[in-house]
Short mmCIF file of C-alpha atoms in Angstrom, two decimals:
data_model
loop_
_atom_site.label_atom_id
_atom_site.label_comp_id
_atom_site.label_asym_id
_atom_site.label_seq_id
_atom_site.Cartn_x
_atom_site.Cartn_y
_atom_site.Cartn_z
CA UNK A 107 18.03 3.55 4.22
CA UNK A 108 15.57 1.50 2.20
CA UNK A 109 14.94 2.85 -1.30
CA UNK A 110 12.76 1.51 -4.09
CA UNK A 111 12.89 2.93 -7.60
CA UNK A 112 10.51 1.91 -10.40
CA UNK A 113 11.27 2.23 -14.10
CA UNK A 114 9.70 1.19 -17.37
CA UNK A 115 7.70 2.42 -20.37
CA UNK A 116 5.10 5.03 -19.57
CA UNK A 117 2.92 4.14 -22.54
CA UNK A 118 1.69 0.66 -23.48
CA UNK A 119 -0.59 -0.22 -26.38
CA UNK A 120 -3.85 -2.09 -25.70
CA UNK A 121 -3.44 -5.89 -25.70
CA UNK A 122 0.30 -5.42 -25.12
CA UNK A 123 2.38 -6.24 -22.05
CA UNK A 124 3.16 -3.82 -19.26
CA UNK A 125 6.67 -4.37 -17.86
CA UNK A 126 8.18 -2.55 -14.91
CA UNK A 127 11.34 -3.02 -12.89
CA UNK A 128 11.98 -1.95 -9.31
CA UNK A 129 15.54 -1.56 -8.06
CA UNK A 130 15.84 -2.05 -4.31
CA UNK A 131 18.65 -0.68 -2.16
CA UNK A 132 19.37 -0.47 1.54
CA UNK A 133 17.90 -3.87 2.41
CA UNK A 134 18.45 -7.48 1.43
CA UNK A 135 15.87 -9.15 -0.77
CA UNK A 136 16.90 -12.50 0.71
CA UNK A 137 14.69 -12.58 3.75
CA UNK A 138 11.74 -14.51 5.10
CA UNK A 139 10.83 -11.47 7.20
CA UNK A 140 9.45 -9.54 4.28
CA UNK A 141 8.32 -9.90 0.70
CA UNK A 142 8.05 -7.67 -2.36
CA UNK A 143 5.13 -6.62 -4.46
CA UNK A 144 3.20 -4.06 -6.42
CA UNK A 145 0.25 -1.78 -5.65
CA UNK A 146 -1.42 0.42 -8.25
CA UNK A 147 -3.47 3.58 -7.95
CA UNK A 148 -5.96 5.07 -10.37
CA UNK A 149 -8.63 7.77 -10.03
CA UNK A 150 -11.41 5.29 -10.71
CA UNK A 151 -10.30 2.36 -8.56
CA UNK A 152 -8.15 3.97 -5.85
CA UNK A 153 -5.40 1.84 -4.33
CA UNK A 154 -5.31 -1.79 -5.43
CA UNK A 155 -2.97 -4.56 -4.36
CA UNK A 156 -1.70 -6.42 -7.44
CA UNK A 157 0.49 -9.17 -6.10
CA UNK A 158 3.32 -10.27 -3.83
CA UNK A 159 6.43 -12.38 -4.41
CA UNK A 160 9.16 -13.87 -2.28
CA UNK A 161 12.87 -14.32 -2.98
CA UNK A 162 12.21 -18.07 -2.73
CA UNK A 163 10.15 -17.94 -5.93
CA UNK A 164 6.70 -17.98 -4.39
CA UNK A 165 4.10 -15.57 -5.68
CA UNK A 166 0.54 -14.63 -4.71
CA UNK A 167 -1.64 -12.54 -6.98
CA UNK A 168 -4.95 -10.75 -6.91
CA UNK A 169 -7.36 -13.34 -8.35
CA UNK A 170 -8.74 -10.89 -10.90
CA UNK A 171 -5.27 -10.35 -12.40
CA UNK A 172 -3.73 -13.75 -11.87
CA UNK A 173 -4.09 -15.00 -15.45
CA UNK A 174 -2.19 -12.01 -16.83
CA UNK A 175 0.34 -11.34 -14.11
CA UNK A 176 3.90 -12.28 -13.22
CA UNK A 177 5.99 -10.85 -10.36
CA UNK A 178 9.53 -12.02 -9.75
CA UNK A 179 12.28 -11.22 -7.27
CA UNK A 180 15.83 -11.25 -8.67
CA UNK A 181 18.19 -11.25 -5.71
CA UNK A 182 21.34 -11.11 -7.88
CA UNK A 183 20.24 -7.78 -9.33
CA UNK A 184 18.31 -6.56 -6.27
CA UNK A 185 15.28 -6.10 -8.49
CA UNK A 186 11.57 -6.85 -8.46
CA UNK A 187 9.82 -7.15 -11.81
CA UNK A 188 6.21 -6.85 -12.89
CA UNK A 189 4.71 -8.13 -16.11
CA UNK A 190 1.03 -7.67 -16.86
CA UNK A 191 -0.22 -8.98 -20.20
CA UNK A 192 -3.26 -8.25 -22.38
CA UNK A 193 -3.60 -4.78 -20.95
CA UNK A 194 -6.60 -2.51 -21.46
CA UNK A 195 -7.34 1.09 -20.56
CA UNK A 196 -8.49 -0.19 -17.16
CA UNK A 197 -4.84 -0.97 -16.37
CA UNK A 198 -3.87 2.69 -16.65
CA UNK A 199 -2.53 3.67 -13.23
CA UNK A 200 0.44 4.66 -11.15
CA UNK A 201 2.29 1.46 -10.23
CA UNK A 202 4.14 1.36 -6.90
CA UNK A 203 6.78 -1.12 -5.90
CA UNK A 204 6.37 -2.01 -2.22
CA UNK A 205 8.01 -3.96 0.56
CA UNK A 206 5.46 -6.33 2.01
CA UNK A 207 5.04 -7.38 5.62
CA UNK A 208 2.65 -9.89 7.16
CA UNK A 209 1.63 -10.72 10.73
CA UNK A 210 1.80 -14.39 9.76
CA UNK A 211 4.81 -16.46 8.84
CA UNK A 212 2.74 -18.12 6.14
CA UNK A 213 3.44 -16.34 2.84
CA UNK A 214 0.22 -17.75 1.39
CA UNK A 215 -2.01 -16.05 3.95
CA UNK A 216 -2.45 -13.03 1.68
CA UNK A 217 -2.56 -10.84 4.80
CA UNK A 218 -0.17 -8.10 3.82
CA UNK A 219 0.60 -4.48 4.51
CA UNK A 220 3.28 -2.24 3.03
CA UNK A 221 6.02 -0.39 4.88
CA UNK A 222 8.17 0.96 2.06
CA UNK A 223 6.98 2.37 -1.26
CA UNK A 224 8.74 3.49 -4.39
CA UNK A 225 7.92 6.88 -5.90
CA UNK A 226 5.63 5.24 -8.46
CA UNK A 227 5.61 4.84 -12.24
CA UNK A 228 2.77 6.26 -14.30
CA UNK A 229 1.63 3.83 -17.00
CA UNK A 230 -0.94 4.79 -19.62
CA UNK A 231 -2.55 2.18 -21.83
CA UNK A 232 -3.47 3.79 -25.12
CA UNK A 233 -3.02 3.39 -28.85
CA UNK B 165 -14.20 -6.56 3.12
CA UNK B 166 -15.33 -3.08 2.03
CA UNK B 167 -13.80 -0.18 3.92
CA UNK B 168 -15.70 3.09 4.12
CA UNK B 169 -13.80 6.15 5.27
CA UNK B 170 -15.41 9.25 6.68
CA UNK B 171 -15.57 12.10 6.35
CA UNK B 172 -14.64 12.29 2.69
CA UNK B 173 -12.86 15.57 3.35
CA UNK B 174 -11.95 17.73 6.29
CA UNK B 175 -10.76 21.35 6.49
CA UNK B 176 -8.63 22.10 9.53
CA UNK B 177 -5.92 24.48 10.68
CA UNK B 178 -2.40 23.59 11.83
CA UNK B 179 -2.45 22.73 15.52
CA UNK B 180 -5.97 21.32 15.42
CA UNK B 181 -6.94 17.74 16.14
CA UNK B 182 -8.11 15.47 13.32
CA UNK B 183 -10.25 12.38 13.77
CA UNK B 184 -10.65 10.05 10.79
CA UNK B 185 -12.92 7.02 10.66
CA UNK B 186 -12.65 3.72 8.81
CA UNK B 187 -15.61 1.37 8.96
CA UNK B 188 -15.41 -2.22 7.69
CA UNK B 189 -18.30 -4.18 6.20
CA UNK B 190 -17.26 -7.17 8.34
CA UNK B 191 -15.20 -7.59 11.46
CA UNK B 192 -11.46 -7.35 10.74
CA UNK B 193 -9.52 -10.30 12.13
CA UNK B 194 -6.75 -9.50 14.55
CA UNK B 195 -7.26 -5.73 14.32
CA UNK B 196 -5.20 -5.94 11.14
CA UNK B 197 -5.77 -2.42 9.91
CA UNK B 198 -3.11 -0.08 8.56
CA UNK B 199 -3.22 3.64 7.88
CA UNK B 200 -1.27 5.50 5.21
CA UNK B 201 -0.73 9.18 4.41
CA UNK B 202 -0.23 10.48 0.88
CA UNK B 203 0.80 13.93 -0.26
CA UNK B 204 0.07 15.02 -3.84
CA UNK B 205 2.51 13.50 -6.30
CA UNK B 206 4.06 11.24 -3.67
CA UNK B 207 3.70 7.64 -2.65
CA UNK B 208 1.66 6.61 0.38
CA UNK B 209 3.57 6.36 3.66
CA UNK B 210 2.76 3.83 6.38
CA UNK B 211 1.63 5.51 9.61
CA UNK B 212 -0.04 2.75 11.61
CA UNK B 213 -0.29 -1.04 11.41
CA UNK B 214 -2.07 -3.53 13.62
CA UNK B 215 -4.66 -0.80 14.29
CA UNK B 216 -2.47 1.03 16.79
CA UNK B 217 1.22 0.31 16.21
CA UNK B 218 3.51 3.00 14.87
CA UNK B 219 6.54 2.11 12.72
CA UNK B 220 9.86 3.57 13.76
CA UNK B 221 10.06 7.22 12.76
CA UNK B 222 6.33 7.99 12.76
CA UNK B 223 5.61 10.86 15.18
CA UNK B 224 3.55 10.10 18.27
CA UNK B 225 0.91 12.67 17.29
CA UNK B 226 -0.48 9.88 15.07
CA UNK B 227 -2.59 7.42 17.02
CA UNK B 228 -4.70 4.52 15.80
CA UNK B 229 -7.45 2.74 17.67
CA UNK B 230 -10.42 0.47 17.17
CA UNK B 231 -11.45 -3.12 16.72
CA UNK B 232 -14.11 -5.18 15.01
CA UNK B 233 -15.58 -3.00 12.29
CA UNK B 234 -14.69 0.49 13.55
CA UNK B 235 -11.23 2.00 13.42
CA UNK B 236 -10.00 5.54 14.01
CA UNK B 237 -6.88 7.54 13.20
CA UNK B 238 -6.34 10.56 15.39
CA UNK B 239 -3.79 13.29 14.72
CA UNK B 240 -3.42 15.18 17.96
CA UNK B 241 -2.01 18.42 16.53
CA UNK B 242 -1.81 18.88 12.78
CA UNK B 243 1.54 19.94 11.37
CA UNK B 244 1.78 21.56 7.91
CA UNK B 245 3.23 18.37 6.43
CA UNK B 246 0.25 16.31 7.65
CA UNK B 247 -2.23 17.67 5.12
CA UNK B 248 -3.09 15.31 2.28
CA UNK B 249 -5.06 12.10 1.90
CA UNK B 250 -5.26 9.32 4.48
CA UNK B 251 -6.13 5.74 3.58
CA UNK B 252 -7.00 2.77 5.73
CA UNK B 253 -6.30 -0.81 4.64
CA UNK B 254 -7.39 -4.10 6.12
CA UNK B 255 -5.25 -7.22 5.92
CA UNK B 256 -7.25 -9.48 8.17
CA UNK B 257 -9.10 -11.03 5.28
CA UNK B 258 -8.01 -11.97 1.79
CA UNK B 259 -8.00 -10.18 -0.55
CA UNK B 260 -6.70 -7.18 1.33
CA UNK B 261 -8.56 -3.96 0.59
CA UNK B 262 -8.12 -0.20 0.89
CA UNK B 263 -10.58 2.49 1.83
CA UNK B 264 -11.40 5.36 -0.51
CA UNK B 265 -9.51 7.93 1.55
CA UNK B 266 -10.13 11.05 3.61
CA UNK B 267 -8.67 14.29 2.33
CA UNK B 268 -7.46 16.70 5.00
CA UNK B 269 -6.81 20.18 3.70
CA UNK B 270 -5.74 23.39 5.29
CA UNK B 271 -8.43 25.82 6.30
#
């Protein structure tokens, strides 16, 4: 049974760095059949894809977040990490770790959907 | 691509049929539309991908259809656990985008 569990600080100060970790169980992270990523949800912006990463080290980010964002897959720890720098109140959201699928074999297509979700981690950006 | 879901909300009783619409601002390549269901306080759950394909474990009362700019999710007979918010998502164009959701509540 595939299980994703997010963890990390629930409160981040403005201009700081948001860091979350997702522990994955029940499935191997070493696969070209799927990827890993993050989706966030806020009352103002709804559901937003943040970015996707592969165990091979490739990553593909939403262009609006790319300068501030890093997503990595650590196969030795079965973890997916998210780091988002220079945060503002607009980054306040529930952050979901997701398993990512694509109808194309090309990771760089950006054509993704999400078949497994973690329970979500609420992050508030405030001083 | 902007996805517009309608209606914004729907009040129905268990056993009734629900029909939810997702309209895209441009044609969606490959019918690459997914539907998700979310209960309060829980994560979204994938119901449909490729416009009409159900993942293993999703009941057959959930049916997706459509092509081009118009897509539909039909729930043939609502069960108590089906109430909540439904989202469509397109992944036929980059960046992928989500609709704003349709809330289905119990009458």
